[in-house]
XYZ file of C-alpha atoms in Angstrom:
462
model
C -17.342 32.756 -67.204
C -18.641 29.723 -65.796
C -17.067 29.650 -62.950
C -17.375 33.331 -62.197
C -21.525 32.564 -61.983
C -21.277 29.572 -59.607
C -19.483 32.115 -57.493
C -21.491 34.716 -57.213
C -24.298 32.110 -57.083
C -22.621 30.918 -53.537
C -21.880 34.791 -52.719
C -26.115 35.800 -52.949
C -26.591 32.370 -51.136
C -24.171 33.206 -48.120
C -25.787 36.896 -48.591
C -29.078 35.639 -48.152
C -28.627 33.161 -44.614
C -27.172 35.525 -42.784
C -29.921 38.092 -43.837
C -32.052 35.764 -42.300
C -30.516 34.239 -39.697
C -31.123 35.105 -36.154
C -28.234 37.000 -34.696
C -25.564 34.963 -31.868
C -26.769 37.071 -29.227
C -30.394 36.205 -30.258
C -29.193 31.964 -30.152
C -28.136 32.031 -27.219
C -30.879 33.050 -25.422
C -32.940 31.323 -26.370
C -31.078 28.194 -25.408
C -30.096 29.148 -22.496
C -34.369 30.137 -21.654
C -35.098 27.112 -23.369
C -32.365 24.951 -20.665
C -30.173 23.630 -22.968
C -26.953 22.900 -23.571
C -25.331 23.903 -26.414
C -22.694 21.466 -26.801
C -23.289 18.577 -28.965
C -23.462 15.184 -27.280
C -20.319 13.719 -26.269
C -21.345 10.679 -29.091
C -21.787 13.152 -32.227
C -17.784 14.506 -31.456
C -15.997 11.449 -30.753
C -16.674 7.846 -31.062
C -18.417 5.555 -28.494
C -16.415 3.569 -25.740
C -16.244 -0.413 -26.649
C -18.111 -2.609 -25.838
C -16.158 -4.963 -24.861
C -16.242 -6.183 -22.013
C -11.981 -6.416 -21.954
C -12.410 -9.255 -19.054
C -9.270 -11.175 -17.789
C -8.474 -13.957 -20.020
C -7.317 -16.648 -17.176
C -6.278 -17.071 -14.072
C -3.526 -17.971 -12.270
C -5.331 -20.994 -10.887
C -6.917 -21.111 -14.200
C -6.954 -25.975 -14.146
C -5.066 -26.853 -17.185
C -3.557 -23.350 -18.238
C -0.068 -24.253 -19.452
C 0.603 -22.536 -22.278
C -0.790 -18.457 -21.638
C -0.748 -16.785 -24.628
C -0.108 -13.083 -25.580
C -3.850 -12.648 -27.834
C -6.087 -10.774 -26.662
C -8.851 -11.989 -29.684
C -7.850 -9.953 -32.887
C -5.015 -8.493 -31.714
C -1.265 -10.127 -30.740
C 0.427 -13.517 -31.518
C 1.707 -16.677 -30.038
C 5.110 -16.256 -27.972
C 7.654 -17.993 -30.121
C 10.275 -17.681 -27.548
C 11.625 -18.680 -23.890
C 8.888 -17.734 -21.388
C 8.134 -17.812 -17.946
C 5.307 -19.279 -17.338
C 4.238 -19.428 -13.622
C 4.986 -15.684 -14.048
C 3.039 -15.272 -16.905
C -0.019 -17.314 -15.483
C 0.374 -14.939 -12.347
C -0.366 -12.430 -15.041
C -2.879 -12.114 -17.251
C -3.123 -8.622 -17.736
C 1.001 -7.748 -17.698
C 0.596 -10.546 -21.341
C -3.021 -9.349 -23.066
C -3.642 -6.797 -21.824
C -7.605 -4.820 -21.576
C -7.258 -3.201 -25.219
C -8.394 -0.130 -22.701
C -4.848 -0.129 -21.505
C -3.056 2.784 -22.956
C 0.233 4.144 -22.632
C 3.391 4.206 -20.332
C 2.347 4.230 -16.763
C 4.983 1.999 -14.684
C 5.313 -0.339 -13.119
C 3.456 -0.605 -10.027
C 3.558 -4.318 -8.795
C 6.179 -6.157 -6.221
C 5.826 -9.309 -5.488
C 8.481 -9.707 -1.705
C 8.922 -13.528 -2.933
C 11.198 -11.716 -5.587
C 12.839 -9.358 -2.725
C 16.393 -10.035 -1.601
C 15.991 -12.011 1.361
C 18.469 -11.659 4.418
C 18.339 -14.846 6.786
C 19.732 -14.721 10.323
C 20.285 -16.923 13.288
C 16.366 -16.829 14.255
C 14.587 -14.908 11.081
C 14.925 -13.074 7.758
C 14.134 -9.685 5.850
C 13.497 -9.181 3.365
C 12.540 -5.589 1.742
C 10.876 -3.824 -1.607
C 11.056 -0.330 -2.074
C 12.361 2.686 -5.499
C 14.833 0.711 -6.056
C 12.873 -2.510 -8.245
C 9.215 0.008 -8.369
C 10.912 3.075 -9.124
C 6.818 4.141 -8.912
C 6.736 4.025 -5.821
C 9.089 6.812 -4.786
C 7.147 7.829 -1.145
C 6.257 4.461 0.456
C 8.672 1.329 1.533
C 8.291 -1.791 3.024
C 9.959 -4.804 4.523
C 8.178 -8.078 5.115
C 10.271 -9.713 8.776
C 9.640 -12.549 9.981
C 11.142 -14.121 14.319
C 11.328 -16.900 15.555
C 10.187 -17.176 19.231
C 11.678 -15.228 21.217
C 13.811 -14.231 18.934
C 15.015 -10.308 19.252
C 15.158 -7.322 15.967
C 17.514 -5.500 18.149
C 17.284 -2.344 19.703
C 17.192 0.752 16.262
C 15.828 3.820 14.794
C 14.580 4.844 12.140
C 15.112 8.334 10.341
C 11.704 7.766 8.645
C 8.216 6.674 10.500
C 7.655 3.264 10.975
C 4.267 1.800 10.871
C 3.424 -1.949 10.736
C 1.375 -4.716 11.122
C 1.992 -7.971 12.923
C 2.062 -9.355 16.307
C 5.421 -8.732 18.613
C 6.653 -7.354 21.392
C 7.312 -3.782 21.302
C 9.898 -1.405 23.322
C 10.865 2.347 23.079
C 12.107 5.535 24.313
C 10.691 9.025 23.730
C 13.573 12.541 23.030
C 11.233 13.660 27.215
C 12.776 9.887 28.693
C 9.598 8.346 29.000
C 9.348 4.486 27.874
C 7.347 2.448 26.930
C 6.613 -1.395 26.183
C 3.318 -2.909 24.743
C 2.382 -6.045 23.035
C 0.611 -6.975 19.092
C -1.754 -9.297 19.083
C -2.411 -10.634 15.097
C -3.903 -8.283 12.840
C -2.854 -5.074 15.355
C -0.404 -1.993 14.696
C 2.448 -0.529 16.013
C 4.276 2.606 14.768
C 7.150 5.022 15.885
C 7.343 8.590 14.545
C 11.418 9.310 13.160
C 14.399 8.650 15.500
C 12.333 6.817 18.190
C 14.632 4.387 19.379
C 13.152 0.826 20.033
C 12.834 -2.977 19.884
C 10.757 -6.116 18.436
C 10.373 -9.269 19.799
C 8.033 -12.187 18.731
C 6.372 -13.892 21.887
C 5.785 -17.284 23.110
C 2.508 -16.845 22.882
C 2.409 -18.971 19.055
C 5.300 -21.355 18.620
C 6.620 -20.676 15.381
C 7.238 -16.578 15.984
C 5.673 -14.424 13.596
C 5.718 -12.425 10.572
C 4.852 -8.795 10.018
C 5.238 -6.147 7.526
C 6.543 -2.837 8.488
C 6.008 0.259 6.122
C 8.468 3.577 5.477
C 7.109 6.536 4.644
C 9.906 7.469 2.119
C 10.289 5.372 -0.553
C 14.223 4.957 -0.543
C 13.921 3.484 2.782
C 17.129 0.733 3.211
C 16.783 -1.897 6.240
C 20.889 -1.027 5.727
C 19.643 2.732 6.167
C 18.228 1.422 9.781
C 20.413 2.941 12.654
C 21.109 0.180 15.621
C 22.992 -0.364 18.521
C 25.006 -2.607 18.426
C 26.637 -0.809 15.156
C 26.854 1.963 16.310
C 29.434 0.987 19.721
C 31.257 -1.543 17.735
C 32.133 1.920 16.136
C 33.093 3.606 19.400
C 36.302 3.343 21.323
C 35.910 1.427 24.374
C 37.476 4.854 26.408
C 34.462 7.505 25.082
C 31.828 4.314 25.722
C 33.688 4.267 29.248
C 34.209 8.136 29.441
C 30.311 7.853 28.467
C 29.237 5.463 30.798
C 31.286 6.899 32.944
C 32.457 3.282 33.513
C 35.653 1.103 33.033
C 36.341 0.348 29.349
C 36.876 -3.542 30.926
C 32.671 -3.529 31.870
C 32.240 -2.657 27.591
C 34.531 -5.963 26.791
C 31.641 -7.727 25.301
C 29.989 -6.360 23.494
C 29.333 -7.587 19.538
C 31.971 -6.408 17.145
C 29.546 -5.813 13.711
C 25.673 -5.150 14.049
C 23.223 -8.036 15.452
C 20.583 -7.113 13.042
C 17.832 -9.863 14.509
C 19.177 -12.422 16.464
C 17.696 -15.613 18.816
C 16.591 -15.811 22.605
C 16.748 -19.339 23.892
C 14.126 -21.508 26.587
C 14.312 -20.344 30.175
C 16.412 -23.235 31.095
C 19.050 -22.415 29.253
C 19.625 -18.407 29.666
C 19.714 -19.822 33.335
C 22.711 -23.103 32.352
C 24.074 -20.060 30.465
C 23.940 -17.176 32.962
C 25.361 -19.459 35.106
C 28.155 -21.633 33.725
C 29.784 -20.019 31.019
C 28.132 -16.795 29.750
C 31.649 -14.845 30.651
C 32.163 -17.371 27.291
C 29.032 -16.412 25.702
C 27.441 -13.265 25.886
C 24.685 -12.641 28.066
C 21.797 -14.309 27.833
C 19.069 -13.286 25.858
C 15.391 -11.619 27.154
C 12.573 -13.056 28.127
C 9.853 -12.027 26.075
C 7.199 -10.830 28.813
C 9.710 -8.010 30.512
C 8.397 -5.544 32.482
C 9.532 -2.296 31.389
C 11.165 0.048 33.614
C 9.848 3.248 36.079
C 10.545 6.160 34.221
C 10.737 9.396 36.052
C 9.526 11.225 33.549
C 6.213 8.630 33.311
C 5.156 6.592 30.296
C 4.123 7.593 26.444
C 0.950 9.980 26.470
C 0.044 8.529 23.125
C 0.759 4.859 22.940
C 2.701 3.126 20.034
C 0.213 0.120 19.578
C -3.139 0.321 18.530
C -5.753 -2.722 18.428
C -6.850 -3.180 14.613
C -7.737 -5.928 14.862
C -10.525 -4.829 17.776
C -12.259 -2.347 15.956
C -15.509 -2.996 14.202
C -15.727 -2.895 10.225
C -17.833 -0.965 8.561
C -20.347 -3.018 6.262
C -20.379 -2.227 2.642
C -22.827 -4.217 0.224
C -19.691 -6.284 -1.446
C -17.308 -6.259 1.367
C -15.903 -4.522 4.605
C -13.863 -1.173 5.393
C -12.215 -0.219 8.649
C -9.743 3.103 8.638
C -7.401 3.892 10.746
C -5.888 7.089 11.056
C -4.592 10.331 13.766
C -7.779 11.207 14.976
C -7.899 6.985 16.706
C -4.710 6.253 15.963
C -3.099 9.244 18.117
C 0.923 8.723 17.657
C 0.089 7.898 13.882
C 0.332 11.000 12.313
C 2.546 10.312 9.082
C 1.170 7.661 8.180
C -2.568 5.847 8.028
C -4.133 2.919 6.455
C -7.780 0.682 5.732
C -8.097 -2.751 6.045
C -10.420 -4.035 3.203
C -12.249 -6.834 2.262
C -14.139 -7.555 -0.705
C -16.137 -10.831 -1.511
C -15.661 -12.495 -4.511
C -17.146 -10.392 -7.816
C -17.490 -7.108 -6.044
C -15.108 -4.742 -6.387
C -13.797 -1.687 -4.668
C -15.409 0.761 -6.018
C -13.462 3.815 -8.754
C -11.373 6.319 -6.236
C -9.118 8.166 -5.792
C -6.718 9.855 -2.880
C -6.681 13.744 -3.107
C -3.615 13.859 -2.428
C -1.520 10.473 -0.669
C -0.353 7.481 -2.134
C -0.849 4.621 -1.581
C 0.510 1.394 -0.964
C -1.372 -1.585 -1.158
C -0.141 -4.784 0.393
C -2.729 -8.226 -0.689
C -2.781 -10.350 2.587
C -5.083 -13.273 0.488
C -7.301 -13.425 -2.205
C -6.795 -12.415 -5.953
C -6.973 -8.952 -7.499
C -6.990 -7.170 -10.400
C -6.298 -3.430 -10.610
C -6.620 -1.241 -13.501
C -4.398 2.663 -12.571
C -5.791 6.005 -14.822
C -2.862 8.390 -14.493
C -4.762 10.875 -17.138
C -3.605 12.154 -20.975
C -4.728 8.633 -21.708
C -2.640 6.496 -19.672
C -3.787 3.734 -18.000
C -2.300 -0.025 -17.186
C -4.455 -2.782 -15.337
C -2.296 -5.568 -12.771
C -2.789 -8.435 -11.111
C -2.077 -9.514 -7.582
C -1.910 -12.011 -5.364
C -1.225 -12.960 -1.814
C 1.897 -11.558 -0.953
C 2.138 -8.954 -3.912
C 2.640 -4.796 -2.931
C 0.602 -2.750 -5.422
C 1.155 1.167 -5.942
C -1.260 4.078 -6.758
C 0.107 7.476 -7.101
C -1.826 10.620 -5.393
C -4.755 10.905 -7.708
C -4.549 8.228 -10.335
C -8.333 6.764 -11.143
C -8.751 2.754 -10.000
C -9.938 0.071 -8.874
C -9.809 -3.579 -6.806
C -11.822 -5.693 -8.377
C -11.486 -9.346 -6.765
C -11.583 -11.538 -9.946
C -10.979 -14.715 -7.163
C -12.862 -17.332 -5.905
C -12.607 -16.385 -2.176
C -12.636 -13.419 -0.116
C -10.104 -11.139 -0.916
C -7.963 -9.068 1.956
C -5.667 -6.185 1.761
C -4.487 -3.292 3.150
C -4.688 0.255 1.599
C -1.716 2.319 3.211
C -1.211 6.037 3.357
C 1.964 8.542 3.957
C -0.501 10.905 5.142
C -2.375 10.710 9.053
C -5.568 11.036 7.148
C -7.398 8.158 5.167
C -9.205 10.224 2.248
C -10.815 9.266 -1.150
C -13.545 10.541 -4.250
C -15.993 8.473 -5.052
C -16.462 8.297 -8.679
C -20.286 7.457 -8.396
C -20.670 9.866 -5.338
C -19.005 12.314 -7.526
C -21.376 11.869 -9.883
C -24.538 11.746 -7.975
C -23.700 15.265 -6.222
C -23.091 16.979 -9.613
C -26.072 18.861 -11.628
C -27.938 15.835 -13.813
C -28.142 17.767 -17.320
C -24.455 17.805 -16.725
C -23.376 14.317 -16.291
C -25.445 13.450 -18.600
C -24.320 15.908 -21.405
C -20.826 13.874 -20.518
C -21.632 10.709 -20.127
C -25.298 10.459 -22.030
C -27.041 8.501 -19.248
C -30.523 8.186 -18.644
C -32.737 9.470 -15.834
C -32.600 6.266 -14.496
C -29.278 5.740 -14.310
C -28.837 9.240 -12.702
C -31.145 8.397 -10.472
C -29.004 5.105 -9.634
C -25.978 7.321 -8.950
C -25.495 6.879 -4.667
C -24.458 10.298 -2.983
C -22.595 8.279 -0.325
C -19.592 6.772 -1.012
C -20.916 2.688 -1.413
C -16.661 2.161 -1.234
C -16.903 -2.373 -1.581
C -19.600 -2.775 -4.523
C -21.291 -5.740 -4.763
C -21.134 -8.109 -7.475
C -23.493 -7.951 -10.971
C -25.428 -4.708 -10.857
C -27.551 -3.312 -7.959
């Protein structure tokens, strides 16, 4: 009986409440009229984000740091087993990740120093592709070194080649237009897929040249390059002779296998070899100040080189930003880039690239990068000079200078244009009420958001 009376009382209260409460339509009209949101503030529906700054716990050059451990605050424990201390010292956020990291983003860091190095007389080459960094499915890179005068032999690729370095280049197009140009320090060259070309270190620098090559295919391998000597060594000599309408004996000195990289020699040695023993040793390598033959079809209309070093960078509060894409380097239709400098304590702002993957090469300094891959996935990486990074399209990220010197790196994209979305600009150009409902920001903070891209943000509060 008591249970029945309690149920009856509850039903009575429910009826009274329903009769006295305004209709849902009336509530909605009241909300619209007052300009208020019906959504509960974020802090009433989920917990607030942690106040922990999650700073990096040590740096690659931290003194007296012989024993880094997998401990962050109350989390983790010491490493009891074997440890590669130099690797741990360079990757604090691998061993002791910030608490904001979560999920399973694939590894997005690869040091060229861990790549297999192909040694040749006159130079070397080492590569990074998706075999060693599977996340990088759209681009790959090669770090190559040529002694002064040495030559990367005549060749072509099935992919586009974009490069940053100092060499002399030659090329011939399908229309019979030829090209010869010299690329200085910090300048670029680009060859479309299938265009035959060569690279030679000039004698201007006694130490020769070292440069970066980027290809718009993550599966690219140097072993898949089409080389002149490799091809002809696998064609019967009578076929070669018929092709060039000459005697087979004219090709008695072609190499039996690819040259890949081969050295040049001083002019007096070349003359001696040519006069005295060229029949025994083969023709001497060419000089590094050649002139291109005059082609009846003319030269290329869009040069394959670009003087990036002569372009003025845009200055921001925390560093500089310099863009080169097909609007300025018209030959480079498949790959574009930005050269970036970030001062100590500053950062490349929180942003993402709408449709382009980013292949990053760190030229100098130390960086910290967190990738956000949606669905609660985030991972932080630490980079030093010589490292390659990769950011898939639309992944939110930043690049923070965590060192004491200027951070210098290249952002390279598998597109003819450089595009990004700035978090600060996005929020500044969104109705303030909507931003406040998401993040519970003050009016002062919202007013401080930049309606133009900050790009490189200076250290500390602005």
